[in-house]
Structure formats: C-alpha cells, structure tokens
JSON list of C-alpha atoms in Angstrom, two decimals:
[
{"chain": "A", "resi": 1, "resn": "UNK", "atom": "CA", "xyz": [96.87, 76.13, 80.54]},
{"chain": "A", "resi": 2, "resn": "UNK", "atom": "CA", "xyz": [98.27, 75.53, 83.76]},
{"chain": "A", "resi": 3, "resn": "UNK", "atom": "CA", "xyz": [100.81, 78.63, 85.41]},
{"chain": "A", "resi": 4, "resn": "UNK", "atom": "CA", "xyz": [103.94, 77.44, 87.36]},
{"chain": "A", "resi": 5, "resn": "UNK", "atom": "CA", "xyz": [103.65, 80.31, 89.58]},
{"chain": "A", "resi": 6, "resn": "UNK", "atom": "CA", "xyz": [101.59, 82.38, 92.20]},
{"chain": "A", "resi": 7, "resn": "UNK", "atom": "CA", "xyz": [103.20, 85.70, 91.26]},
{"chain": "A", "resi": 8, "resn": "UNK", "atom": "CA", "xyz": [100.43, 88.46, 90.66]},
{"chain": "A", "resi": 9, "resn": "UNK", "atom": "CA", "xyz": [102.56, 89.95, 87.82]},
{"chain": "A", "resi": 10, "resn": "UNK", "atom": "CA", "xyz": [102.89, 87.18, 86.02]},
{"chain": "A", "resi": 11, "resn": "UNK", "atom": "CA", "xyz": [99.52, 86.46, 86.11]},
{"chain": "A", "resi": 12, "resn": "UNK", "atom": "CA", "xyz": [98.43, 89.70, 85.00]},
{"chain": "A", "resi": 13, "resn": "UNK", "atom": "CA", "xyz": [100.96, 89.87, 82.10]},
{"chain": "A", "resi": 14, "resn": "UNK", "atom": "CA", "xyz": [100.01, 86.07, 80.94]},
{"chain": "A", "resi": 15, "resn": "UNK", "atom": "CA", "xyz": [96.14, 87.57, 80.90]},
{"chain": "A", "resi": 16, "resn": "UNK", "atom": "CA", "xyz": [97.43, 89.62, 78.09]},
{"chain": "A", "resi": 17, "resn": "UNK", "atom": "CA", "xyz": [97.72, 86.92, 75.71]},
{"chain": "A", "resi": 18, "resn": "UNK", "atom": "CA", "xyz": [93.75, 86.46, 76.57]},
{"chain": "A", "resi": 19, "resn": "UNK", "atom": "CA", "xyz": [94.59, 83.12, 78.87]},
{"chain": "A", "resi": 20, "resn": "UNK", "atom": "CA", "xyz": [93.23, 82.52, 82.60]},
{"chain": "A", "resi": 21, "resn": "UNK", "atom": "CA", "xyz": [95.34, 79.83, 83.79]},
{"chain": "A", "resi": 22, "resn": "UNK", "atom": "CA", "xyz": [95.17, 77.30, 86.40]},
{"chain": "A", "resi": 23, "resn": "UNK", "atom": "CA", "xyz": [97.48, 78.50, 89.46]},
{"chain": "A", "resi": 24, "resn": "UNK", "atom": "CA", "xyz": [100.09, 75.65, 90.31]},
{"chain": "A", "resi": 25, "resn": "UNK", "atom": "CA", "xyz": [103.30, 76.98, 92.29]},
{"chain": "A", "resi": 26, "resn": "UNK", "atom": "CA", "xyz": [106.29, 74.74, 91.77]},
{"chain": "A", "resi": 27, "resn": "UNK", "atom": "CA", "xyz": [108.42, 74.18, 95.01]},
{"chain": "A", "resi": 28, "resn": "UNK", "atom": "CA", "xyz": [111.86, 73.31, 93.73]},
{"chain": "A", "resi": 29, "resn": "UNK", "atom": "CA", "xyz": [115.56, 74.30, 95.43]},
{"chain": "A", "resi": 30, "resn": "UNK", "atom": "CA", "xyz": [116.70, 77.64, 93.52]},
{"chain": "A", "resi": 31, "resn": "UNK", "atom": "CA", "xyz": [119.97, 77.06, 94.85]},
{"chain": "A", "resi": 32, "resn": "UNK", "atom": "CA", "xyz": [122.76, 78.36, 92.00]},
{"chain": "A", "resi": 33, "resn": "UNK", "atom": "CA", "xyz": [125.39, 74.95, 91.21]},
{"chain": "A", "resi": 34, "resn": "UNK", "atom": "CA", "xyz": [128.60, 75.44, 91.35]},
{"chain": "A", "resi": 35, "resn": "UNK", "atom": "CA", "xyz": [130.17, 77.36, 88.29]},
{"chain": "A", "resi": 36, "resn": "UNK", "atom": "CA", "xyz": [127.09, 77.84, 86.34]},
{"chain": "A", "resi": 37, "resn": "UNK", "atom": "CA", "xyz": [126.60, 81.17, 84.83]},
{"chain": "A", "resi": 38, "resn": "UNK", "atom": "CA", "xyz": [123.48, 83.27, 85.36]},
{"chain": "A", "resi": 39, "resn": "UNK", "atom": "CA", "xyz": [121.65, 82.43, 81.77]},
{"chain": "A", "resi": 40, "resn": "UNK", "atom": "CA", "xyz": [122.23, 78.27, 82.25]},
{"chain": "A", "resi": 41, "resn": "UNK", "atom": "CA", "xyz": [120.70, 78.99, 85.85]},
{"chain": "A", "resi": 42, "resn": "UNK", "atom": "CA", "xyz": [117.36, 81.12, 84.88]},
{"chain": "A", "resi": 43, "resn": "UNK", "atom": "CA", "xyz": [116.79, 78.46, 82.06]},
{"chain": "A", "resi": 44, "resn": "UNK", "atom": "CA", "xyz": [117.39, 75.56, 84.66]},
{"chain": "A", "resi": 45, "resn": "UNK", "atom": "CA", "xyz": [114.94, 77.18, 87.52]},
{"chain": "A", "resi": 46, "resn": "UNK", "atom": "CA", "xyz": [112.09, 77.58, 84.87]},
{"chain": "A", "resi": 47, "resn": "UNK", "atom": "CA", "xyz": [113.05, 74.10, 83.23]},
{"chain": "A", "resi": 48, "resn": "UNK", "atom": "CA", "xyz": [112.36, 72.63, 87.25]},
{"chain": "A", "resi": 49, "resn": "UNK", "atom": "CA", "xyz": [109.29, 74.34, 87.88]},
{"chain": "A", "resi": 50, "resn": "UNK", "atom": "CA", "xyz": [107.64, 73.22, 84.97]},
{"chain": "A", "resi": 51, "resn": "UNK", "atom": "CA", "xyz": [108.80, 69.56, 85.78]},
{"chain": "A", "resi": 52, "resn": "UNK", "atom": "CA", "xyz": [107.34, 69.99, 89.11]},
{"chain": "A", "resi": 53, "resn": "UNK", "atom": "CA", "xyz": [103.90, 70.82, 88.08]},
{"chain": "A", "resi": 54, "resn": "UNK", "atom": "CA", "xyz": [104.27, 67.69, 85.48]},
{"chain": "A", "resi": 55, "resn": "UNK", "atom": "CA", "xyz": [104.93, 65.44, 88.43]},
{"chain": "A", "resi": 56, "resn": "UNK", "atom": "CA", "xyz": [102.21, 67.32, 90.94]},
{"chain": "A", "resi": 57, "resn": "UNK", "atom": "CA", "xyz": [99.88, 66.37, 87.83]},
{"chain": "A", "resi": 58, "resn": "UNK", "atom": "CA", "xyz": [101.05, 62.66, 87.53]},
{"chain": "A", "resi": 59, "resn": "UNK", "atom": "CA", "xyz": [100.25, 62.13, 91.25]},
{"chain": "A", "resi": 60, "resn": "UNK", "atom": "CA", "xyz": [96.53, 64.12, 90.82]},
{"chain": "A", "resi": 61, "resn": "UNK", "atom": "CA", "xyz": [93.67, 61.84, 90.84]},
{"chain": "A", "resi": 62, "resn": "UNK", "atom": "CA", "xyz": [92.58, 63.92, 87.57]},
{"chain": "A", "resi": 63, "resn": "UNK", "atom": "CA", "xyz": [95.79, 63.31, 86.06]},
{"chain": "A", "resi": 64, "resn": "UNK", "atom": "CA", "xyz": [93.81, 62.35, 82.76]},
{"chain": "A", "resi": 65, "resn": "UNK", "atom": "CA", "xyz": [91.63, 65.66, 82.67]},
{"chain": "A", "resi": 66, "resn": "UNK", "atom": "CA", "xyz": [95.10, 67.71, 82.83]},
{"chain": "A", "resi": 67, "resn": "UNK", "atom": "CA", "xyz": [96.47, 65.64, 79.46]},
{"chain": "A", "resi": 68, "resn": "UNK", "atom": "CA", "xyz": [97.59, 67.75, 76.69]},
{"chain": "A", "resi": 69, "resn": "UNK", "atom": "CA", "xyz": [97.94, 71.06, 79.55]},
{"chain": "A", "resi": 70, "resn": "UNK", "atom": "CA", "xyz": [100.12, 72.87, 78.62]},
{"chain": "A", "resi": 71, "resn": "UNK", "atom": "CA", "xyz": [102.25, 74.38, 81.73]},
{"chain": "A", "resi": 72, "resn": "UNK", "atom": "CA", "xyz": [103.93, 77.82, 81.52]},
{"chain": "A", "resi": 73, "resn": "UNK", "atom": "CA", "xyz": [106.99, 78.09, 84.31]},
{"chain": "A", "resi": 74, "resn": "UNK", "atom": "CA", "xyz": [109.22, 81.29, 84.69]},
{"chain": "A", "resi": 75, "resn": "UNK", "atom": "CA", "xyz": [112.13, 82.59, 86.75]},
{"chain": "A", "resi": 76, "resn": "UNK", "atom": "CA", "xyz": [113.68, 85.70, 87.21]},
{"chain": "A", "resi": 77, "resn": "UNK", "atom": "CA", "xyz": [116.97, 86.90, 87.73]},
{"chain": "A", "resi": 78, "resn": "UNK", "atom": "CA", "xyz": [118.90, 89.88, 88.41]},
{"chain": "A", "resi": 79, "resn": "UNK", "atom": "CA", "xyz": [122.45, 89.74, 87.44]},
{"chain": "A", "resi": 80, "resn": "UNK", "atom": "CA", "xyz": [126.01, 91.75, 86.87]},
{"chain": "A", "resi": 81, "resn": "UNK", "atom": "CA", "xyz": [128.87, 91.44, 84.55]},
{"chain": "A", "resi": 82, "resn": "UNK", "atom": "CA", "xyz": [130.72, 89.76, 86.85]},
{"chain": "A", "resi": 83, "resn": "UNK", "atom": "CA", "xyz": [128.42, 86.67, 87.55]},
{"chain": "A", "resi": 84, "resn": "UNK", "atom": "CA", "xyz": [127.06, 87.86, 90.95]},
{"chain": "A", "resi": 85, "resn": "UNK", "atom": "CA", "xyz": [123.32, 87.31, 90.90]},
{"chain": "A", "resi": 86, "resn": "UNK", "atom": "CA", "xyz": [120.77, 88.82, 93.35]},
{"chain": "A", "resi": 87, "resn": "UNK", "atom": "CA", "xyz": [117.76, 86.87, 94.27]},
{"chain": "A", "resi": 88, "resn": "UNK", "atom": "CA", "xyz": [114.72, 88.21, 96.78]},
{"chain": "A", "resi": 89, "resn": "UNK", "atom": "CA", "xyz": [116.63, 90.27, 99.96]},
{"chain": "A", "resi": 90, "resn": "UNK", "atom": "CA", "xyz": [116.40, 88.46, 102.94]},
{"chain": "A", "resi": 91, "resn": "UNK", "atom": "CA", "xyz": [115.48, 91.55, 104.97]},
{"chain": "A", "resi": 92, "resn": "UNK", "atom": "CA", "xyz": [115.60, 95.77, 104.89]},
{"chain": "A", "resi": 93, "resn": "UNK", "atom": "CA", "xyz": [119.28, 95.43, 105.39]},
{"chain": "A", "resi": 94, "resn": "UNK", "atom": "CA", "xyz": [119.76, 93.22, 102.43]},
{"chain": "A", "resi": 95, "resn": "UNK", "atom": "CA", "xyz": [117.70, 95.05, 100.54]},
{"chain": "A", "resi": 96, "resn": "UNK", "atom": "CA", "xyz": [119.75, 98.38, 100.76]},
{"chain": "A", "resi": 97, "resn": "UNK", "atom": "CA", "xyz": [123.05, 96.28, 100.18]},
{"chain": "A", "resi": 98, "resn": "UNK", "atom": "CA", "xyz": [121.71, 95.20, 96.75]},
{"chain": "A", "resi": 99, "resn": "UNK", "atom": "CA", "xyz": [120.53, 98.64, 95.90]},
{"chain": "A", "resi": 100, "resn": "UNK", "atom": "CA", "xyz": [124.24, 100.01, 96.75]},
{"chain": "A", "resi": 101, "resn": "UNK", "atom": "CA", "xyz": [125.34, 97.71, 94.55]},
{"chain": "A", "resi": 102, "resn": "UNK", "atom": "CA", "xyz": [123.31, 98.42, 91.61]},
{"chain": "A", "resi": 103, "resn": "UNK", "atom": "CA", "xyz": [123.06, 101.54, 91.99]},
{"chain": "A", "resi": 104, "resn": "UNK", "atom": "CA", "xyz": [124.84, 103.81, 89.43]},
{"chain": "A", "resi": 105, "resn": "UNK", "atom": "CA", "xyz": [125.71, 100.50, 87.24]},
{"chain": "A", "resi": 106, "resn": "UNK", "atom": "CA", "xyz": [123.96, 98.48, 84.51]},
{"chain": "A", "resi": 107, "resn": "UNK", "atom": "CA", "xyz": [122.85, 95.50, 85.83]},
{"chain": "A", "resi": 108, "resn": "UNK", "atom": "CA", "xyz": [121.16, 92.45, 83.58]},
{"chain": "A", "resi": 109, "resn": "UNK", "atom": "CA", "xyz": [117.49, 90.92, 84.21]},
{"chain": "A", "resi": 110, "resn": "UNK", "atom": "CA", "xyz": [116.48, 87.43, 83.06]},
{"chain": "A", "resi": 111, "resn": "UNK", "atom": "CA", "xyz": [114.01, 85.52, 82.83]},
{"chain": "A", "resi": 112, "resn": "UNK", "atom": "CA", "xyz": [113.88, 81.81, 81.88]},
{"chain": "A", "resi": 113, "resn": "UNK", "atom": "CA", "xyz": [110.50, 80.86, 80.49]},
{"chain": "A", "resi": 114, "resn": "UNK", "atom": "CA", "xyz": [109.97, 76.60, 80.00]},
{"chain": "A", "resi": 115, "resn": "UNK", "atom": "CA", "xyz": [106.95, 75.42, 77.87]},
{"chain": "A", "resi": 116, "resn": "UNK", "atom": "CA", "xyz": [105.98, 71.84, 78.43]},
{"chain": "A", "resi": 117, "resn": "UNK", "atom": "CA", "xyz": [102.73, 69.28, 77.01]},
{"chain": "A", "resi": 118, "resn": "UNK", "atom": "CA", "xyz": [101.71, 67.44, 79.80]},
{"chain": "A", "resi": 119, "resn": "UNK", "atom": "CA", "xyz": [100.95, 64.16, 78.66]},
{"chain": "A", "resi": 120, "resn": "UNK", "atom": "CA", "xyz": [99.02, 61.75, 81.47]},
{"chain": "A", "resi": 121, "resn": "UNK", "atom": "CA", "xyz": [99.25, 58.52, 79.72]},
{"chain": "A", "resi": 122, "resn": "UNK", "atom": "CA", "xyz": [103.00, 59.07, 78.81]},
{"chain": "A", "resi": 123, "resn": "UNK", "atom": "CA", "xyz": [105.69, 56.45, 80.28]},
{"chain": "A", "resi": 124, "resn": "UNK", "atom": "CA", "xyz": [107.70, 58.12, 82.84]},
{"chain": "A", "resi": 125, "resn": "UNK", "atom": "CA", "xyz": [111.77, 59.26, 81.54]},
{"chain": "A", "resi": 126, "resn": "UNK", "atom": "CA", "xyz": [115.03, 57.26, 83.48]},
{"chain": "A", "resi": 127, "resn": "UNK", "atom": "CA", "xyz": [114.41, 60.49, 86.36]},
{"chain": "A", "resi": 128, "resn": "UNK", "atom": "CA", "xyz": [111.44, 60.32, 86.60]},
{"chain": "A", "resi": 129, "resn": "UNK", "atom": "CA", "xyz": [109.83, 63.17, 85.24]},
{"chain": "A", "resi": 130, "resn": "UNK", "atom": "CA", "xyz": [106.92, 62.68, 83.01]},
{"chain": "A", "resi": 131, "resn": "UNK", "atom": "CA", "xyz": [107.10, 62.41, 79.45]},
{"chain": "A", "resi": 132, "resn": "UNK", "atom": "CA", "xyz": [106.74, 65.44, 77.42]},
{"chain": "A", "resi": 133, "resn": "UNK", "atom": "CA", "xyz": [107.34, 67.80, 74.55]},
{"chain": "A", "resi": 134, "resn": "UNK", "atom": "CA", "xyz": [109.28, 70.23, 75.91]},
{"chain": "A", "resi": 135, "resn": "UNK", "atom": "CA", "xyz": [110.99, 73.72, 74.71]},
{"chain": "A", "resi": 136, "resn": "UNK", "atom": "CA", "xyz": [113.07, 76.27, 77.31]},
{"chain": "A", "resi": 137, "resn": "UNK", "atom": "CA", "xyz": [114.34, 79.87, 76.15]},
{"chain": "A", "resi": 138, "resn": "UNK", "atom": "CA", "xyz": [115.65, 82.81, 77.63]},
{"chain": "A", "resi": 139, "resn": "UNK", "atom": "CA", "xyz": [115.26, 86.67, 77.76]},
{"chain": "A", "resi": 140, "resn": "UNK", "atom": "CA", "xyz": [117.82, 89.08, 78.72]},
{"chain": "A", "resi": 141, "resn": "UNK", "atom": "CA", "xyz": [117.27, 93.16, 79.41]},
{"chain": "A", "resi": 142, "resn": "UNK", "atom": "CA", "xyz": [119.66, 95.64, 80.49]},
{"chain": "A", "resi": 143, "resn": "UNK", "atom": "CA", "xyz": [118.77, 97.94, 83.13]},
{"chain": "A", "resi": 144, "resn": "UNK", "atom": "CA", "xyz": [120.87, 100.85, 84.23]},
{"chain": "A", "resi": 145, "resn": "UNK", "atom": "CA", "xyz": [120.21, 102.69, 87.51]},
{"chain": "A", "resi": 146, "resn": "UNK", "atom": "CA", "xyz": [120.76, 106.30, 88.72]},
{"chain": "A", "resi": 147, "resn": "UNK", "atom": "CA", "xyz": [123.43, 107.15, 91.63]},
{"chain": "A", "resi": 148, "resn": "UNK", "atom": "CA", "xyz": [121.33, 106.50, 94.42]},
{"chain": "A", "resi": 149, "resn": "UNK", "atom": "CA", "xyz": [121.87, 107.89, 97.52]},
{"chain": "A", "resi": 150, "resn": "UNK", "atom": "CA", "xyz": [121.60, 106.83, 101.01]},
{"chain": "A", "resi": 151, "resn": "UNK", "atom": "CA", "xyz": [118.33, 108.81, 101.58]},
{"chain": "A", "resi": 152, "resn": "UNK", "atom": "CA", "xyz": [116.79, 107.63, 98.62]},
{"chain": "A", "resi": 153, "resn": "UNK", "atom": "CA", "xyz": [117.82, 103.91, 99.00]},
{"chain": "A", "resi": 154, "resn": "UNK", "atom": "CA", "xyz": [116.50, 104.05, 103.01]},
{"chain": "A", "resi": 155, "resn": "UNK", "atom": "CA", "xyz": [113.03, 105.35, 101.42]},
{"chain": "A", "resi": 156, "resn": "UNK", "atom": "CA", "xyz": [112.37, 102.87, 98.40]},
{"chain": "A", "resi": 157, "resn": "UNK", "atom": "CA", "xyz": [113.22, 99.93, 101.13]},
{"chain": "A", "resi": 158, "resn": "UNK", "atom": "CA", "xyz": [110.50, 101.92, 103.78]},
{"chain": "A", "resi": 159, "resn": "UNK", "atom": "CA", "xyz": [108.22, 101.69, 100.38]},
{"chain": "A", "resi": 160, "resn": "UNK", "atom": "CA", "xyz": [107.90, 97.71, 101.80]},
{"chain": "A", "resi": 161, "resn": "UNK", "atom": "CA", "xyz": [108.27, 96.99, 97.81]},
{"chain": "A", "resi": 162, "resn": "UNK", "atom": "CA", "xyz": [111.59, 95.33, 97.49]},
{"chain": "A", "resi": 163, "resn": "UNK", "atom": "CA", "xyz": [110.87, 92.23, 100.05]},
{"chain": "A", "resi": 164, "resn": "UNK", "atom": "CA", "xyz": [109.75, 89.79, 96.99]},
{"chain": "A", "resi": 165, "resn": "UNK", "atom": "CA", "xyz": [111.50, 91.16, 93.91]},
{"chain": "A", "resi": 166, "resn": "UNK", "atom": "CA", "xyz": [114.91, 89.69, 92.58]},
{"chain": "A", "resi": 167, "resn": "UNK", "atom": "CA", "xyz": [117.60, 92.33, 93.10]},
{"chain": "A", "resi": 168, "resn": "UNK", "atom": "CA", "xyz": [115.01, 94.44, 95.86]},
{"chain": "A", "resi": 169, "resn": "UNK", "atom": "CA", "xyz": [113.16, 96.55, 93.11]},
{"chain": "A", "resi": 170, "resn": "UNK", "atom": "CA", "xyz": [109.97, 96.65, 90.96]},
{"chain": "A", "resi": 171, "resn": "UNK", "atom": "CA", "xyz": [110.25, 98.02, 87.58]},
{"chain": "A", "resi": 172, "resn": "UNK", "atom": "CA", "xyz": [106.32, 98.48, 87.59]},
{"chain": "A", "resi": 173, "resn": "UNK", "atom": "CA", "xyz": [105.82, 100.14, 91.01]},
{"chain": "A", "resi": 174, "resn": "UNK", "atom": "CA", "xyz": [108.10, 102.63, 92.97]},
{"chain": "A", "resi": 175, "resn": "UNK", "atom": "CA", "xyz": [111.23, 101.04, 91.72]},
{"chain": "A", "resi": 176, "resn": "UNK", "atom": "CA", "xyz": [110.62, 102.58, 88.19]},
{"chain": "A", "resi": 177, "resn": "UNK", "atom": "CA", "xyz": [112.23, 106.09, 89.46]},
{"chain": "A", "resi": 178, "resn": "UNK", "atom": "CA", "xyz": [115.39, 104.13, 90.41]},
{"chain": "A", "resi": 179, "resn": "UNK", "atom": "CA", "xyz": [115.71, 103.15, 86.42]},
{"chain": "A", "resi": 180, "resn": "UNK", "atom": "CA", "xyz": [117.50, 105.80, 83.95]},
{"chain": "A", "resi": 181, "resn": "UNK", "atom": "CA", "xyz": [117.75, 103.73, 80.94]},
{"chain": "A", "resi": 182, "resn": "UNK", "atom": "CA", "xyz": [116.40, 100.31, 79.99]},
{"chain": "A", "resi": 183, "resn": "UNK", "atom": "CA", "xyz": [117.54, 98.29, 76.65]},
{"chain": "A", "resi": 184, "resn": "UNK", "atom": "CA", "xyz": [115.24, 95.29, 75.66]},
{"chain": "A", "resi": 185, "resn": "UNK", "atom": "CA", "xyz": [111.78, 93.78, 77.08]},
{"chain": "A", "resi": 186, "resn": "UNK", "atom": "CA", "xyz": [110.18, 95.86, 79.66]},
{"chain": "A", "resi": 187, "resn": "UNK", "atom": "CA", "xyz": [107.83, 93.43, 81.03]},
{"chain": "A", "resi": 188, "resn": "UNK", "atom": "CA", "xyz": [110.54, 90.82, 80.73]},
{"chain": "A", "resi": 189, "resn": "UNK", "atom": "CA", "xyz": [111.89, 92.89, 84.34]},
{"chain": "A", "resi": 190, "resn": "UNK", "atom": "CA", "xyz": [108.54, 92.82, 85.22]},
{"chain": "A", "resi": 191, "resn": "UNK", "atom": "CA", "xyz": [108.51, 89.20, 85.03]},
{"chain": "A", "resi": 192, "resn": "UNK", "atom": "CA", "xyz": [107.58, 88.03, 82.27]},
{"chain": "A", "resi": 193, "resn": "UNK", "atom": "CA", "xyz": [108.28, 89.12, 78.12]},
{"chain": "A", "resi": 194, "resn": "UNK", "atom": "CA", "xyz": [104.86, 88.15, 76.71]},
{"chain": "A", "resi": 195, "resn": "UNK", "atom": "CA", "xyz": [105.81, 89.65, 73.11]},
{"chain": "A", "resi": 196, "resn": "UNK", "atom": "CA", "xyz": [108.37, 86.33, 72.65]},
{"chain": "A", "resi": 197, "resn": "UNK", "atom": "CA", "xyz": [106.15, 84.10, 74.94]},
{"chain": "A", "resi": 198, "resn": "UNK", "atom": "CA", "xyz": [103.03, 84.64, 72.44]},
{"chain": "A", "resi": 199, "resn": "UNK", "atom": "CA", "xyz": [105.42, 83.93, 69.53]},
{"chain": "A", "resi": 200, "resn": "UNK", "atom": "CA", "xyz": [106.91, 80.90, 71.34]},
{"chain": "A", "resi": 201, "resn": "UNK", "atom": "CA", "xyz": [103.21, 79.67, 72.12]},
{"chain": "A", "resi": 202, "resn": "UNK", "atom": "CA", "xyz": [101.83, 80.04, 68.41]},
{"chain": "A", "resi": 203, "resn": "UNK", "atom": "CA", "xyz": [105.20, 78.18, 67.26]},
{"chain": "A", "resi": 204, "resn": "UNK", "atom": "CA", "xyz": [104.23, 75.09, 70.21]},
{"chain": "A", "resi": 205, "resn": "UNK", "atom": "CA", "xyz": [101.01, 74.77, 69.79]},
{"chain": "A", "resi": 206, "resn": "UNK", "atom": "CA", "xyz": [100.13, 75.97, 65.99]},
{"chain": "A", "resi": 207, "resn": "UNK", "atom": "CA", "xyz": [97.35, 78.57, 67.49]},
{"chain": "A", "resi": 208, "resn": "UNK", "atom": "CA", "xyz": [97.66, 81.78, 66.21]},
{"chain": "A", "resi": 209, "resn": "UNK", "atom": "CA", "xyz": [95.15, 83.02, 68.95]},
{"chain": "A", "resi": 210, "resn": "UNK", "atom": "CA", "xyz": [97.64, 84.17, 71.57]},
{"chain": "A", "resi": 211, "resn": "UNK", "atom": "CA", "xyz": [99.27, 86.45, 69.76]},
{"chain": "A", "resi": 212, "resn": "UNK", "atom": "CA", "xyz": [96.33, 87.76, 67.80]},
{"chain": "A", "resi": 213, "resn": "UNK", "atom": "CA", "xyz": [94.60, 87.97, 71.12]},
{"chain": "A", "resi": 214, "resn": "UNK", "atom": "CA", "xyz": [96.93, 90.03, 72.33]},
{"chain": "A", "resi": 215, "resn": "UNK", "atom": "CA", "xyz": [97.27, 92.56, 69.44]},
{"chain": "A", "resi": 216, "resn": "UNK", "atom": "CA", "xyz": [93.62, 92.75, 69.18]},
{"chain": "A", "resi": 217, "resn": "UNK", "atom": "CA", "xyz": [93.73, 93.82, 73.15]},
{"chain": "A", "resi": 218, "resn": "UNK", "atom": "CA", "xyz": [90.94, 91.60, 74.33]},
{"chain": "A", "resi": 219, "resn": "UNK", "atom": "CA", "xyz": [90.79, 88.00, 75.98]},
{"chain": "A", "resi": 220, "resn": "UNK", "atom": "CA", "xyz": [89.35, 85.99, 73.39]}
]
C-alpha cells in the first residue's frame, strides 16, 4: 500500500485501518481551473496525486516489485456556499483573513480520496499515465464556527497551527474550540474519513481485513 502523501494526520488515521504504508508525496499543480466547482476540484487533486505516484513508480527501477500496489491519494478542501475555497494561508495575515471569514458561518470541508492498482507491466493510456483500475469519491462535512473575535483569531494564528491546514485551522488540535457544531465525518476535516475509505477498500480489493481491522481496534 503505497500513501500519496506526507501529511502526519493522514498517516495516523490510515494506521487505523491496521495499514503502514509506503510514504510517496505527489507533486502536482493544485491550481483551481476555471469554473470548476469545489467537489469536481477535490476529486481532480486526489485523482492527480494518485497518477503521480503511478508514473514515479513506472520510472522506479523496482517498478515490478510495486505491481498490484495499491496507492491511496487525498486532498482537502475548505469551502463556502458561494464557491470561494480556502487552501493553506500564505502567512499570519492570511491566516486571520480566512478565520474572519469563516468565522460565525458554516463553511464545507472536503476531501477527495482516489484508489488506484498499480499495474507495472500495463501499456501506458493516450496521456500517458499508467494503466490501471481506478475508482475516485468524495466526502463532504459541514462545519459551523463561533463569532470569533479579533483577540481570539490573533491567538489561534500565535498558536503557529494554522500555517499547513486548508482554511488556517485544525479540527484535531487548538482549532477544535473555534468549532460549535459539526454535521458528517469528523476525521474527514481531519483529513481523511476512514469509516467510507475502509468500506471503499473492502469493495476494491475483496479484503474484508480493513474494515474488520479497524473495528477490532488493532493493526492486524
């Protein structure tokens, strides 16, 4: 099982499901097209990354000891009703500009999770990207923030916790007393929803092990 991503909380929540994945960050432009709406875009990101790793893999000299790897690839969004989407601040300032924003409104979080076979000995597609069998699908939870004030916004941002997180907060750390109500997956804001990812695994690969792993509460 190879992971599309270095991010410590996704790691941690994909250990869950009782797997210790090989570490490949993709390296892809997460630059939003023109017109395309938040849920297209998540599912397009995590679609990219995983074809990244596939064509990382082609190039590997041990291309034919990753066959049949199966490569997980996620991204995370942070979005509004309107269509505005807010990626990682670029700095403090940023960071407080998203926070006015969200703050006192429900906001949506997204996360586009891509499941491909990597298959070594598999004739290339018309783009380029390796052959595969392939399945995308998205996760949507609604988040809804207190009425923040100025005070409070300047010391979450001081907390040095918002510099790597879509929309400049972590559900799991400090950014949890920002929340008043959630609806959905929790640990699809963290970063990843494992509950549908375990069910989308078992339905990919026929093993019942992930998600029987995971309600046992052990790494099998």
């Amino acid at each position: 099982m190879i992971l599309a991503s270095q991010s410590p909380r996704r790691l941690e929540l994909i250990a869950s499901l009782g797997i210790t994945p090989q570490v490949i960050p993709a390296d892809i432009d997460e630059s939003r097209k023109p017109n395309e709406t938040p849920l297209a875009l998540v599912k397009r990101l995590a679609q990219e990354k995983a074809i990244a790793v596939c064509r990382h893999l082609m190039s590997d000299a041990q291309a034919a000891e990753k066959n049949n790897e199966i490569v997980i690839a996620a991204d995370t969004i942070v979005w509004t009703k309107d269509g505005t989407v807010f990626g990682k601040p670029k700095d403090p300032e940023d960071a407080k500009r998203m926070l006015r924003e969200l703050s006192g409104k429900t906001h949506f979080v997204s996360t586009g999770v891509a499941l491909r076979r990597f298959k070594a000995f598999a004739s290339s597609s018309p783009k380029g990207a390796p052959s595969v069998i392939a399945v995308s699908f998205v996760q949507t939870t609604e988040v809804t923030f207190y009425q923040l004030s100025e005070d409070e916004i300047a010391a979450y941002v001081a907390s040095g916790e918002t510099s790597d997180k879509a929309g400049a907060y972590g559900i799991q750390g400090q950014g949890r007393f920002l929340v008043q109500e959630i609806k959905g997956d929790y640990e699809n804001v963290v970063g990843l929803p494992v509950s549908l990812l375990a069910r989308e695994l078992v339905k990919f690969t026929g093993n019942h092990n992930y998600l029987e792993c995971a309600l046992e509460g052990h790494a099998s």
